XYZ file of C-alpha atoms in Angstrom:
354
model
C 11.386 -8.101 -25.321
C 11.014 -5.334 -22.746
C 13.842 -5.444 -20.156
C 12.783 -4.081 -16.765
C 15.491 -2.147 -14.930
C 15.798 -1.354 -11.230
C 18.697 0.951 -10.343
C 20.235 1.080 -6.849
C 22.773 3.913 -7.286
C 25.466 1.457 -8.347
C 24.153 -1.579 -10.156
C 21.538 -2.073 -12.821
C 19.285 -4.997 -11.942
C 18.068 -6.056 -15.398
C 15.107 -8.444 -15.524
C 14.418 -10.161 -18.859
C 12.845 -12.206 -16.918
C 16.178 -13.783 -15.950
C 17.999 -11.424 -13.614
C 21.280 -9.814 -14.665
C 23.219 -7.415 -12.432
C 25.576 -4.964 -14.152
C 27.649 -2.098 -12.782
C 26.822 0.909 -14.964
C 30.099 2.625 -14.013
C 31.990 -0.147 -15.792
C 30.335 0.835 -19.080
C 32.539 3.611 -20.386
C 30.104 5.204 -22.843
C 26.582 4.964 -24.315
C 27.765 2.500 -26.961
C 29.003 0.113 -24.260
C 25.671 0.446 -22.426
C 23.734 -0.368 -25.606
C 25.915 -3.390 -26.350
C 25.389 -4.653 -22.779
C 21.577 -4.527 -23.008
C 21.477 -5.986 -26.529
C 23.858 -8.746 -25.455
C 21.519 -9.674 -22.605
C 18.545 -9.653 -25.005
C 20.381 -12.019 -27.358
C 18.274 -12.888 -30.377
C 15.222 -11.118 -28.940
C 14.355 -7.690 -30.309
C 14.311 -5.001 -27.614
C 10.961 -3.242 -28.195
C 11.210 -0.912 -25.192
C 12.956 -0.595 -21.817
C 11.044 -0.057 -18.560
C 12.449 1.488 -15.375
C 11.317 1.375 -11.752
C 11.868 4.806 -10.166
C 11.499 5.293 -6.407
C 10.190 8.871 -6.359
C 8.209 11.082 -8.722
C 7.087 13.918 -6.437
C 4.110 15.934 -7.646
C 5.246 15.891 -11.271
C 4.630 12.294 -12.284
C 1.192 10.828 -11.581
C 1.467 8.017 -14.133
C 4.056 6.158 -16.241
C 6.015 8.436 -18.552
C 7.958 8.175 -21.764
C 11.458 9.587 -21.406
C 11.864 12.494 -23.804
C 13.558 15.881 -23.749
C 10.780 17.305 -21.529
C 11.226 14.617 -18.900
C 14.691 15.476 -17.605
C 14.139 19.103 -16.442
C 11.109 18.053 -14.382
C 12.818 15.008 -12.928
C 15.850 17.101 -11.996
C 13.626 19.404 -9.885
C 13.096 16.491 -7.484
C 16.725 16.584 -6.322
C 15.811 18.701 -3.275
C 13.672 15.831 -1.968
C 16.062 12.965 -2.638
C 19.592 14.373 -3.158
C 21.341 10.994 -2.928
C 19.086 9.332 -5.494
C 17.713 11.781 -8.074
C 20.996 13.116 -9.598
C 22.478 9.649 -10.020
C 19.230 8.258 -11.432
C 18.924 11.254 -13.763
C 22.421 10.543 -15.088
C 21.561 6.857 -15.576
C 18.374 7.682 -17.494
C 20.190 10.231 -19.664
C 22.727 7.569 -20.576
C 19.931 5.205 -21.641
C 18.332 8.040 -23.624
C 21.646 8.524 -25.427
C 22.069 4.813 -26.083
C 18.485 3.991 -27.116
C 16.894 6.858 -29.073
C 15.153 4.374 -31.366
C 12.902 2.658 -28.790
C 10.491 3.850 -26.059
C 11.948 4.220 -22.559
C 9.131 3.992 -19.975
C 9.440 4.995 -16.317
C 7.179 3.769 -13.511
C 7.171 5.619 -10.184
C 6.617 4.089 -6.742
C 4.838 7.262 -5.576
C 2.461 8.098 -8.483
C -0.464 6.088 -7.075
C -0.535 8.203 -3.913
C -0.945 11.591 -5.567
C -4.674 10.825 -5.281
C -4.600 10.541 -1.480
C -7.334 12.623 0.182
C -6.045 15.852 1.766
C -6.764 14.701 5.329
C -4.405 11.757 4.768
C -1.847 13.664 2.693
C -0.992 16.552 5.046
C 0.699 16.686 8.434
C -0.537 19.089 11.114
C 2.477 21.385 10.735
C 2.290 25.143 10.013
C 0.822 25.031 6.529
C 3.566 27.105 4.870
C 5.885 24.088 5.279
C 3.329 21.807 3.678
C 2.863 24.280 0.830
C 6.363 25.653 0.231
C 8.503 22.657 1.186
C 6.024 20.019 -0.054
C 6.106 18.247 3.318
C 3.309 15.707 2.902
C 2.781 11.991 2.424
C 4.178 10.645 -0.835
C 3.802 6.960 0.097
C 5.691 3.992 -1.355
C 5.142 0.603 -3.027
C 2.613 2.270 -5.312
C 3.323 -0.160 -8.166
C 2.419 -3.166 -5.987
C -0.581 -1.460 -4.342
C -2.019 -0.269 -7.666
C -1.616 -3.776 -9.092
C -3.506 -5.187 -6.085
C -6.227 -2.572 -6.623
C -6.557 -3.774 -10.207
C -7.416 -7.310 -9.064
C -10.836 -6.390 -7.647
C -13.967 -4.783 -9.171
C -14.590 -1.038 -9.013
C -16.314 -0.064 -5.775
C -14.378 -2.611 -3.701
C -12.895 -1.764 -0.302
C -9.438 -3.316 -0.187
C -6.628 -3.518 2.342
C -3.381 -4.001 0.400
C -0.283 -5.205 2.244
C 3.206 -5.310 0.734
C 5.920 -7.321 2.484
C 9.168 -6.228 0.895
C 12.365 -4.758 2.360
C 9.839 -2.433 3.965
C 6.279 -3.285 4.910
C 3.450 -0.987 3.831
C -0.314 -1.063 4.322
C -2.673 0.811 2.009
C -6.454 1.221 2.141
C -7.972 1.376 -1.359
C -11.584 2.261 -2.149
C -12.803 2.149 -5.729
C -9.164 1.737 -6.882
C -8.141 5.010 -5.175
C -5.835 5.096 -2.092
C -7.417 6.408 1.111
C -4.466 5.781 3.435
C -0.848 4.591 3.293
C 1.463 3.732 6.158
C 4.660 5.256 4.728
C 4.777 9.034 4.483
C 7.234 11.817 3.671
C 10.339 9.715 4.390
C 10.902 5.957 4.687
C 11.077 6.350 8.493
C 7.333 6.691 8.935
C 5.073 3.691 9.156
C 5.997 0.116 10.029
C 9.435 -0.754 11.452
C 11.859 -2.544 9.143
C 15.125 -4.410 9.560
C 17.054 -1.386 10.771
C 14.631 1.568 10.683
C 12.398 2.540 13.596
C 9.050 3.164 11.905
C 6.525 5.359 13.721
C 8.042 7.355 16.572
C 6.963 10.091 18.981
C 8.890 13.120 17.593
C 9.514 14.248 21.185
C 11.939 11.316 21.561
C 14.312 13.033 19.128
C 14.531 16.105 21.371
C 14.920 13.933 24.469
C 17.880 12.108 22.888
C 19.455 15.450 21.984
C 18.886 17.111 25.357
C 19.567 14.227 27.748
C 22.020 12.025 25.843
C 23.710 14.804 23.837
C 23.250 13.059 20.511
C 23.802 15.215 17.449
C 21.117 15.368 14.765
C 23.384 13.243 12.561
C 23.803 10.562 15.247
C 20.045 10.410 15.761
C 19.497 10.193 11.998
C 21.872 7.229 11.882
C 20.182 5.611 14.905
C 16.663 5.880 13.492
C 17.623 4.721 9.981
C 20.229 2.029 10.640
C 20.334 1.033 14.315
C 16.649 0.590 15.143
C 13.869 -1.723 13.939
C 14.508 -5.452 14.316
C 18.245 -4.838 14.749
C 17.705 -2.265 17.484
C 15.116 -4.234 19.449
C 16.950 -7.573 19.296
C 20.627 -6.645 19.033
C 20.920 -9.176 16.197
C 22.080 -7.985 12.772
C 20.704 -10.954 10.833
C 18.340 -11.520 7.912
C 14.588 -11.549 8.578
C 14.359 -15.169 7.423
C 16.866 -16.201 10.089
C 15.141 -14.104 12.754
C 11.798 -15.774 12.076
C 13.407 -19.169 12.769
C 14.277 -17.907 16.289
C 10.703 -16.896 17.200
C 9.639 -18.555 20.436
C 13.274 -19.136 21.450
C 14.411 -15.599 22.286
C 12.389 -13.016 24.256
C 13.918 -10.046 22.423
C 12.990 -11.505 19.053
C 9.473 -12.251 20.259
C 9.152 -8.626 21.414
C 10.363 -7.334 18.033
C 7.809 -9.394 16.118
C 5.053 -8.381 18.550
C 5.855 -4.694 17.911
C 6.003 -5.348 14.143
C 2.632 -7.124 14.100
C 1.083 -4.457 16.313
C 2.147 -1.709 13.898
C 0.710 -3.622 10.929
C -2.540 -4.216 12.813
C -2.802 -0.503 13.593
C -2.615 0.417 9.914
C -5.049 -2.320 8.894
C -7.500 -0.936 11.470
C -6.941 2.616 10.246
C -7.640 1.524 6.688
C -10.799 -0.399 7.573
C -12.096 2.629 9.499
C -11.292 4.983 6.600
C -13.269 2.789 4.189
C -16.138 1.959 6.597
C -15.386 -1.756 6.214
C -13.403 -4.069 3.985
C -14.278 -6.488 1.170
C -10.846 -7.889 0.281
C -7.347 -8.143 1.673
C -4.589 -8.594 -0.911
C -1.012 -9.393 0.079
C 2.008 -8.981 -2.208
C 5.762 -8.403 -2.055
C 9.081 -10.205 -2.364
C 9.084 -11.404 1.284
C 5.730 -13.246 1.207
C 7.268 -16.692 1.551
C 9.511 -15.560 4.436
C 6.711 -13.940 6.446
C 3.949 -16.478 5.735
C 3.665 -17.397 9.476
C 3.316 -13.685 10.289
C 0.614 -13.259 7.644
C -1.293 -16.236 9.067
C -1.114 -14.797 12.603
C -2.245 -11.348 11.455
C -5.226 -12.652 9.509
C -6.253 -14.912 12.410
C -6.239 -11.863 14.707
C -8.714 -9.999 12.491
C -10.881 -13.026 11.733
C -13.660 -11.316 13.768
C -14.243 -9.148 10.683
C -15.685 -12.204 8.959
C -12.553 -13.905 7.662
C -12.259 -17.684 7.612
C -8.642 -18.373 6.718
C -7.492 -21.805 5.571
C -4.698 -23.529 7.461
C -1.062 -23.570 6.392
C 0.609 -24.646 4.190
C -0.756 -22.539 1.343
C -0.268 -23.185 -2.339
C 2.983 -21.502 -3.426
C 2.670 -22.427 -7.092
C -0.278 -20.206 -8.021
C 0.439 -16.605 -8.961
C -2.830 -15.528 -7.295
C -4.274 -17.671 -4.531
C -7.310 -17.271 -2.286
C -6.346 -18.273 1.272
C -9.889 -18.106 2.662
C -12.696 -20.642 2.653
C -15.772 -20.399 0.426
C -17.949 -19.190 3.334
C -15.527 -16.403 4.303
C -17.290 -13.020 4.019
C -14.014 -11.243 3.341
C -11.626 -12.764 0.848
C -7.868 -12.726 1.370
C -5.589 -13.217 -1.623
C -1.864 -13.791 -1.983
C -0.498 -12.064 -5.093
C 2.856 -13.669 -5.889
C 3.458 -11.690 -9.074
C 6.911 -10.096 -8.869
C 7.488 -6.363 -9.224
C 9.320 -6.723 -12.577
C 6.468 -8.912 -13.857
C 3.937 -6.231 -12.877
C 5.992 -3.521 -14.595
C 6.355 -5.692 -17.709
C 2.588 -6.225 -17.899
C 1.915 -2.505 -17.427
C 4.548 -1.690 -20.044
C 2.694 -3.847 -22.565
C -0.561 -2.021 -21.715
C 1.181 1.359 -21.984
C 2.688 0.479 -25.371
C -0.659 -0.740 -26.679
C -2.522 2.370 -25.509
C 0.112 4.664 -27.043
C 0.200 2.677 -30.300
C 3.892 1.810 -30.036
């Protein structure tokens, strides 16, 4: 067994594949942590433990084994993500103390994007800030996007969409990313439940000068009071908001803005690749946003897409939602993130002879 662990600064979400949620702070020492994991495994032997890590900076361009060399490099990332890196470092050190006899493998959500071309990676700021402060696109959802890239032959031009808590669009040519919607921080790209997505930076100065907002108030507004919540005034789940489409003008506006932003990034990706051969859609919110996906694909059917009508098959892990005559194929990849990490962990172990 290889448990897959996702850490959210408080709880360990342990996938075996049943999901267990444990508060790491309630485990007093490494021995208690080891007993917790082994108890969840039951009679199964724990061969390794895999971790999903949100950020790897420039240091980690592929999955890594946690060893004594890992921690100093990971700790250097604190300047980028001060609320996440120190706590995650402490969590990983505790696992290292509790499980020295098995491989601990970390997968980073940003590794895939270290291969972005320079024209996509850098912002048009004075270059010393790009160079010295590492202000550039790091991307997100790299584990999902790389898995989607692995579904098609080398040389393919693929638009990969991930519908999760955030929505990201990535253009992939020959299994290498050419563009990604999310950049240096989670604010860039497509709006989410409470975050604004792409924004004219001049609006920040306008809010400061005219409305006397502090930088902290604007930070809070852009991260937690914008997006679907900001446009509609409703602080409800996306699945409940979708049920109100066509019944509330503010909700219709929010979804129109959301779809427009996704369309913009699909178009950017198609232009970057000089066309598209496949569109692959993944993420935990696929079932919730299926009507949105259908609308989006219908809007770009002029590219040569012949999409089949709803409802689509929800039982298949991978399903083609286009007809046989469709020039461009569109696939739904329902494989979960833990399942992808588990599969890649098995490959990693095999390649390293563990």
